[in-house]
Amino acid sequence: MRRNTRKRRTPLATKAIAASAALALGGGGLIWANFYASAHESHNDAWGDRTKAASAQVATISCPDVGQKLYDVPRQARGEVDGELANLDRQITEAYQRLATTRDAQARDASFVQNSILGPLKDRRKVILDRIVLEINRAGGRAPGGLDDLTACTGTPADNGQQNSGGQQGGDGQNTGGQQQNGDGQNTGGQQGDGQQQNGDGQNGGQNGEGGQQGDGNGQQANNGGQAGNGPSAGDFVDITKVQPNVPAKPRKTRNASTGTFTTRCGVNANQNRNTDNVIVAPGVTNGAHHLHDYVGNQKVNAFSSNDTFLQGGTSCQDKNDLSAYYWPVVRVQDGTQDFDQNADGGGKEGNVGKILTPRSAQIKYVGSPTGKVVAMPQFLRIITGDAKAFTNGPANANAHWSCTGFENKVQLTDKYPICPQGSQVVRTFAFQSCWDGQNADSANHRTHVAFADANGNCQNGFKAIPQLTMRLVYDVPQPAVQADGTVKNAYAVDGFPEQLHKPITDHDDFISVTTNNLANRIANCINSGRRC
C-alpha cells in the first residue's frame, strides 16, 4: 500500500475510472454529494478548461505519486521520509474536508477550488517535498530530480451530462488486471497461486465494447452510490455468471519445480483486532492508512510496533512459531448500519461506512516456484501486494482479484465486485510477490526489494525465488442488486482512502514475516521436498 498518492493516469487507467463524488460533512461522518463525473475525462487537462461553469464542482483530487519516485532513500532517513509521505496523505484528506464545507462558494465562483484549495495544497506539498529532499541529502543520499514537478494536484469536476454505462460487463471484457496468478497455490477451487506474473498493462477498464463496460443506451447518469454517497457505484458491480472465463493457463513446471505447500492456520480475526494504522508505510503515524485493517497472526501490530514488538506480540496462528503479520482492508456491506467507527478517523469520518464483515474463512498458504527451489524468507521481510491507490495511480501495481465460490478457476475480476449467484460466496484472493533481491527486508518505496516472477515463473535480475504467500478470504455477503434508479441494494466494498471511492481495483494486502525456532527454513524445506504441510 503506497502511502502517498496519485501519479498521472495512463490512458488505460483513465478509461477505468468512473464517476466520483464531492464530500460534505454531516451526521458525525463524511456525507458525499451525488455529483457525476465523466468516465472518459482525462485528468491531465488544464484547470482553466475544467471550471468554465460554476456547476462543474470538483469530485476527485489527483496528486502525483511521490513515493514511487523514491527508489534510493538512505536507511537512516526512511523513518523521516515515511512520516513526510504520510503528511502528504493527511493533506489530501484535509483538502477533501475543505471541499466538503465550501460547496456554496464553489457554486458561486468557478475558480474557488483552484484558488482556495488546490493552490494552497500545492504550496503545502512543496514544503513537504523540500523536507524530503533535505532528509535524503542530510543522510548522505541523493534526492531524485524533478520532485518540484510533483507538487501540483488536479481536480476532476462533476459532469452532469455523462451517460452511465449501466453497470453491465461486456462478455469478454473483464481482465484480471495488474498481476496474473498462475500455478497451484489455492485449493478448494481457488485461484492458482505460483509463478505470478506482473503485467501492469493488463488492467482493462475501457468503456463500451470488447474489453470494456457495456453501455445500456438509456442515458442514465453515473452515480457514485454507496451508503455515504462515495461509492461503490452500480458500475462497480458485475453479475459473474455473465463474464467469460479469463483465468490464464499456469506456467509449465520444470523438473526442478518446488511443488510442496505449507498452510498456516491463523483464524479470521474473530477477536476483531483492527486499526487504521500501517506500520510498513507510515511507521509512527496514527491513522496512517486512513482505512481499517483486519489483522491475523501477530497480535501487536500498530503504527508504533517494531521488530522487537513483533517478537513479543503473540499470534492467532495455531503454530505459535508463526508471529507473522497478515493484514488487509476490511470489507463492509452498506446496509445502513453504523459500525463502531462511524465517527472515527479512518472510519465514517473518511467515508468508510457500513457493517464490517468478518471473513467466513481465511486460508493462508505458501507455495513454490514452477521452475526451481525456493530459499527461506528473511526475518522481518515486508511485502505489500496490490495498490490501495490504484484508482488514481493507475493499474501498474494493481493486484486485486475478486470472484465467487464455484467460479474461481474460471473468472477473476480486478475492477469489478462480483454479484454471486445464490449459494455462492464472495472471494478475495491474493498472490504475493515471489522473488526477493536476496539482501533487503524492505525498500524505500516498499516495492523494489521484491518482484513477481515472469510469464514462465522465473525470477529476473538476480532475484531469488521465495515461498509465495497466497491468501484466500471468503465472505458471506447479501446479494447486491442494481435498482432501477441506479442505486445498489446491499452494496459491499473494501475500505479505502477517501479519494479512491471504494473501487475494487484498490484491494491490497500486507505482510511482515516474523518466525521463530527455524520455521522459515521448515516452510522452504517443506515446499522444496514436494510435501503438503
Short mmCIF file of N, CA, C and O in Angstrom, two decimals, residues 235-286:
data_model
loop_
_atom_site.label_atom_id
_atom_site.label_comp_id
_atom_site.label_asym_id
_atom_site.label_seq_id
_atom_site.Cartn_x
_atom_site.Cartn_y
_atom_site.Cartn_z
N GLY A 235 -21.86 0.77 -11.50
CA GLY A 235 -20.89 0.32 -12.48
C GLY A 235 -19.73 -0.45 -11.90
O GLY A 235 -18.92 -1.02 -12.66
N ASP A 236 -19.62 -0.49 -10.56
CA ASP A 236 -18.54 -1.25 -9.93
C ASP A 236 -18.91 -2.72 -9.73
O ASP A 236 -18.08 -3.50 -9.25
N PHE A 237 -20.13 -3.13 -10.10
CA PHE A 237 -20.59 -4.49 -9.88
C PHE A 237 -20.87 -5.18 -11.21
O PHE A 237 -21.25 -4.54 -12.19
N VAL A 238 -20.70 -6.49 -11.23
CA VAL A 238 -21.00 -7.27 -12.42
C VAL A 238 -21.52 -8.64 -11.98
O VAL A 238 -21.06 -9.21 -10.99
N ASP A 239 -22.51 -9.14 -12.70
CA ASP A 239 -23.02 -10.50 -12.49
C ASP A 239 -21.96 -11.46 -13.00
O ASP A 239 -21.69 -11.52 -14.21
N ILE A 240 -21.36 -12.22 -12.12
CA ILE A 240 -20.22 -13.05 -12.50
C ILE A 240 -20.64 -14.14 -13.49
O ILE A 240 -19.80 -14.60 -14.28
N THR A 241 -21.90 -14.51 -13.50
CA THR A 241 -22.34 -15.54 -14.44
C THR A 241 -22.35 -15.04 -15.87
O THR A 241 -22.49 -15.84 -16.80
N LYS A 242 -22.22 -13.73 -16.07
CA LYS A 242 -22.23 -13.15 -17.41
C LYS A 242 -20.84 -12.77 -17.91
O LYS A 242 -20.71 -12.15 -18.97
N VAL A 243 -19.81 -13.12 -17.14
CA VAL A 243 -18.44 -12.80 -17.53
C VAL A 243 -17.79 -14.04 -18.12
O VAL A 243 -17.85 -15.13 -17.53
N GLN A 244 -17.16 -13.89 -19.27
CA GLN A 244 -16.48 -15.00 -19.92
C GLN A 244 -15.25 -15.42 -19.10
O GLN A 244 -14.63 -14.60 -18.43
N PRO A 245 -14.88 -16.69 -19.12
CA PRO A 245 -13.67 -17.13 -18.41
C PRO A 245 -12.46 -16.33 -18.83
O PRO A 245 -12.28 -16.01 -20.01
N ASN A 246 -11.63 -15.97 -17.84
CA ASN A 246 -10.47 -15.13 -18.14
C ASN A 246 -9.22 -15.57 -17.38
O ASN A 246 -8.20 -14.88 -17.43
N VAL A 247 -9.28 -16.68 -16.64
CA VAL A 247 -8.12 -17.12 -15.86
C VAL A 247 -7.11 -17.76 -16.80
O VAL A 247 -7.45 -18.70 -17.52
N PRO A 248 -5.87 -17.27 -16.83
CA PRO A 248 -4.88 -17.77 -17.78
C PRO A 248 -4.32 -19.13 -17.38
O PRO A 248 -4.48 -19.58 -16.23
N ALA A 249 -3.67 -19.77 -18.31
CA ALA A 249 -3.04 -21.06 -18.04
C ALA A 249 -1.85 -20.88 -17.11
O ALA A 249 -1.22 -19.82 -17.07
N LYS A 250 -1.54 -21.92 -16.38
CA LYS A 250 -0.40 -21.91 -15.45
C LYS A 250 0.90 -22.10 -16.21
O LYS A 250 0.92 -22.75 -17.25
N PRO A 251 2.01 -21.55 -15.68
CA PRO A 251 3.31 -21.86 -16.29
C PRO A 251 3.61 -23.35 -16.17
O PRO A 251 3.21 -24.01 -15.21
N ARG A 252 4.30 -23.85 -17.16
CA ARG A 252 4.66 -25.27 -17.14
C ARG A 252 5.73 -25.52 -16.08
O ARG A 252 6.70 -24.78 -15.98
N LYS A 253 5.55 -26.56 -15.30
CA LYS A 253 6.52 -26.90 -14.26
C LYS A 253 7.73 -27.60 -14.88
O LYS A 253 7.59 -28.46 -15.74
N THR A 254 8.90 -27.23 -14.41
CA THR A 254 10.12 -27.90 -14.83
C THR A 254 10.43 -29.04 -13.86
O THR A 254 9.78 -29.22 -12.84
N ARG A 255 11.47 -29.79 -14.21
CA ARG A 255 11.87 -30.92 -13.37
C ARG A 255 12.28 -30.46 -11.98
O ARG A 255 12.13 -31.19 -11.01
N ASN A 256 12.81 -29.23 -11.87
CA ASN A 256 13.30 -28.73 -10.58
C ASN A 256 12.24 -27.96 -9.79
O ASN A 256 12.56 -27.33 -8.78
N ALA A 257 11.01 -27.98 -10.23
CA ALA A 257 9.96 -27.20 -9.57
C ALA A 257 9.84 -27.58 -8.10
O ALA A 257 10.04 -28.73 -7.71
N SER A 258 9.51 -26.59 -7.28
CA SER A 258 9.22 -26.83 -5.86
C SER A 258 7.71 -26.91 -5.72
O SER A 258 7.02 -25.91 -5.82
N THR A 259 7.21 -28.11 -5.51
CA THR A 259 5.77 -28.38 -5.66
C THR A 259 5.02 -28.52 -4.34
O THR A 259 3.81 -28.76 -4.35
N GLY A 260 5.70 -28.37 -3.21
CA GLY A 260 5.02 -28.51 -1.94
C GLY A 260 4.22 -27.28 -1.57
O GLY A 260 4.28 -26.23 -2.22
N THR A 261 3.46 -27.40 -0.50
CA THR A 261 2.71 -26.26 0.05
C THR A 261 2.79 -26.30 1.56
O THR A 261 2.92 -27.36 2.17
N PHE A 262 2.71 -25.13 2.16
CA PHE A 262 2.71 -25.02 3.62
C PHE A 262 1.56 -24.11 4.01
O PHE A 262 1.51 -22.94 3.61
N THR A 263 0.61 -24.65 4.78
CA THR A 263 -0.55 -23.88 5.22
C THR A 263 -0.42 -23.52 6.69
O THR A 263 -0.06 -24.37 7.51
N THR A 264 -0.66 -22.26 7.00
CA THR A 264 -0.67 -21.82 8.39
C THR A 264 -2.08 -21.36 8.73
O THR A 264 -2.72 -20.63 7.96
N ARG A 265 -2.61 -21.81 9.84
CA ARG A 265 -3.98 -21.52 10.23
C ARG A 265 -3.99 -20.46 11.32
O ARG A 265 -3.56 -20.70 12.44
N CYS A 266 -4.48 -19.29 10.96
CA CYS A 266 -4.39 -18.12 11.85
C CYS A 266 -5.75 -17.51 12.16
O CYS A 266 -5.82 -16.43 12.76
N GLY A 267 -6.84 -18.15 11.75
CA GLY A 267 -8.17 -17.64 12.08
C GLY A 267 -8.66 -16.58 11.12
O GLY A 267 -8.02 -16.29 10.09
N VAL A 268 -9.78 -15.97 11.47
CA VAL A 268 -10.45 -15.00 10.60
C VAL A 268 -10.58 -13.63 11.27
O VAL A 268 -11.36 -12.79 10.83
N ASN A 269 -9.82 -13.40 12.32
CA ASN A 269 -9.92 -12.18 13.12
C ASN A 269 -11.26 -12.10 13.84
O ASN A 269 -11.89 -11.03 13.90
N ALA A 270 -11.67 -13.21 14.41
CA ALA A 270 -12.91 -13.24 15.18
C ALA A 270 -12.84 -12.34 16.41
O ALA A 270 -13.88 -11.87 16.91
N ASN A 271 -11.63 -12.06 16.89
CA ASN A 271 -11.48 -11.19 18.06
C ASN A 271 -11.44 -9.71 17.68
O ASN A 271 -11.23 -8.85 18.51
N GLN A 272 -11.63 -9.42 16.38
CA GLN A 272 -11.76 -8.04 15.88
C GLN A 272 -10.55 -7.19 16.23
O GLN A 272 -10.66 -6.06 16.73
N ASN A 273 -9.38 -7.71 15.93
CA ASN A 273 -8.13 -6.96 16.09
C ASN A 273 -7.97 -6.07 14.86
O ASN A 273 -7.58 -6.53 13.79
N ARG A 274 -8.28 -4.80 15.01
CA ARG A 274 -8.32 -3.88 13.88
C ARG A 274 -7.76 -2.51 14.27
O ARG A 274 -7.88 -2.09 15.41
N ASN A 275 -7.17 -1.84 13.30
CA ASN A 275 -6.83 -0.41 13.45
C ASN A 275 -6.63 0.20 12.08
O ASN A 275 -6.65 -0.50 11.06
N THR A 276 -6.46 1.51 12.05
CA THR A 276 -6.32 2.24 10.78
C THR A 276 -4.87 2.67 10.54
O THR A 276 -4.61 3.60 9.78
N ASP A 277 -3.93 1.99 11.20
CA ASP A 277 -2.50 2.28 11.01
C ASP A 277 -1.94 1.44 9.87
O ASP A 277 -2.59 0.52 9.37
N ASN A 278 -0.73 1.76 9.45
CA ASN A 278 0.03 0.87 8.58
C ASN A 278 1.50 1.03 8.91
O ASN A 278 2.15 1.98 8.49
N VAL A 279 2.03 0.08 9.68
CA VAL A 279 3.39 0.19 10.19
C VAL A 279 4.43 0.05 9.08
O VAL A 279 5.56 0.51 9.24
N ILE A 280 4.09 -0.54 7.95
CA ILE A 280 5.07 -0.68 6.86
C ILE A 280 5.33 0.67 6.21
O ILE A 280 6.48 1.09 6.05
N VAL A 281 4.29 1.35 5.81
CA VAL A 281 4.47 2.57 5.02
C VAL A 281 4.36 3.86 5.83
O VAL A 281 4.78 4.91 5.36
N ALA A 282 3.79 3.79 7.01
CA ALA A 282 3.65 5.01 7.83
C ALA A 282 3.96 4.68 9.28
O ALA A 282 3.11 4.86 10.16
N PRO A 283 5.19 4.21 9.56
CA PRO A 283 5.53 3.90 10.96
C PRO A 283 5.48 5.14 11.82
O PRO A 283 5.91 6.22 11.42
N GLY A 284 4.90 5.00 13.01
CA GLY A 284 4.82 6.12 13.94
C GLY A 284 3.72 7.11 13.65
O GLY A 284 3.63 8.14 14.31
N VAL A 285 2.86 6.81 12.67
CA VAL A 285 1.79 7.74 12.28
C VAL A 285 0.44 7.09 12.58
O VAL A 285 0.06 6.10 11.95
N THR A 286 -0.29 7.61 13.55
CA THR A 286 -1.62 7.12 13.85
C THR A 286 -2.55 7.40 12.68
O THR A 286 -2.51 8.48 12.09
#
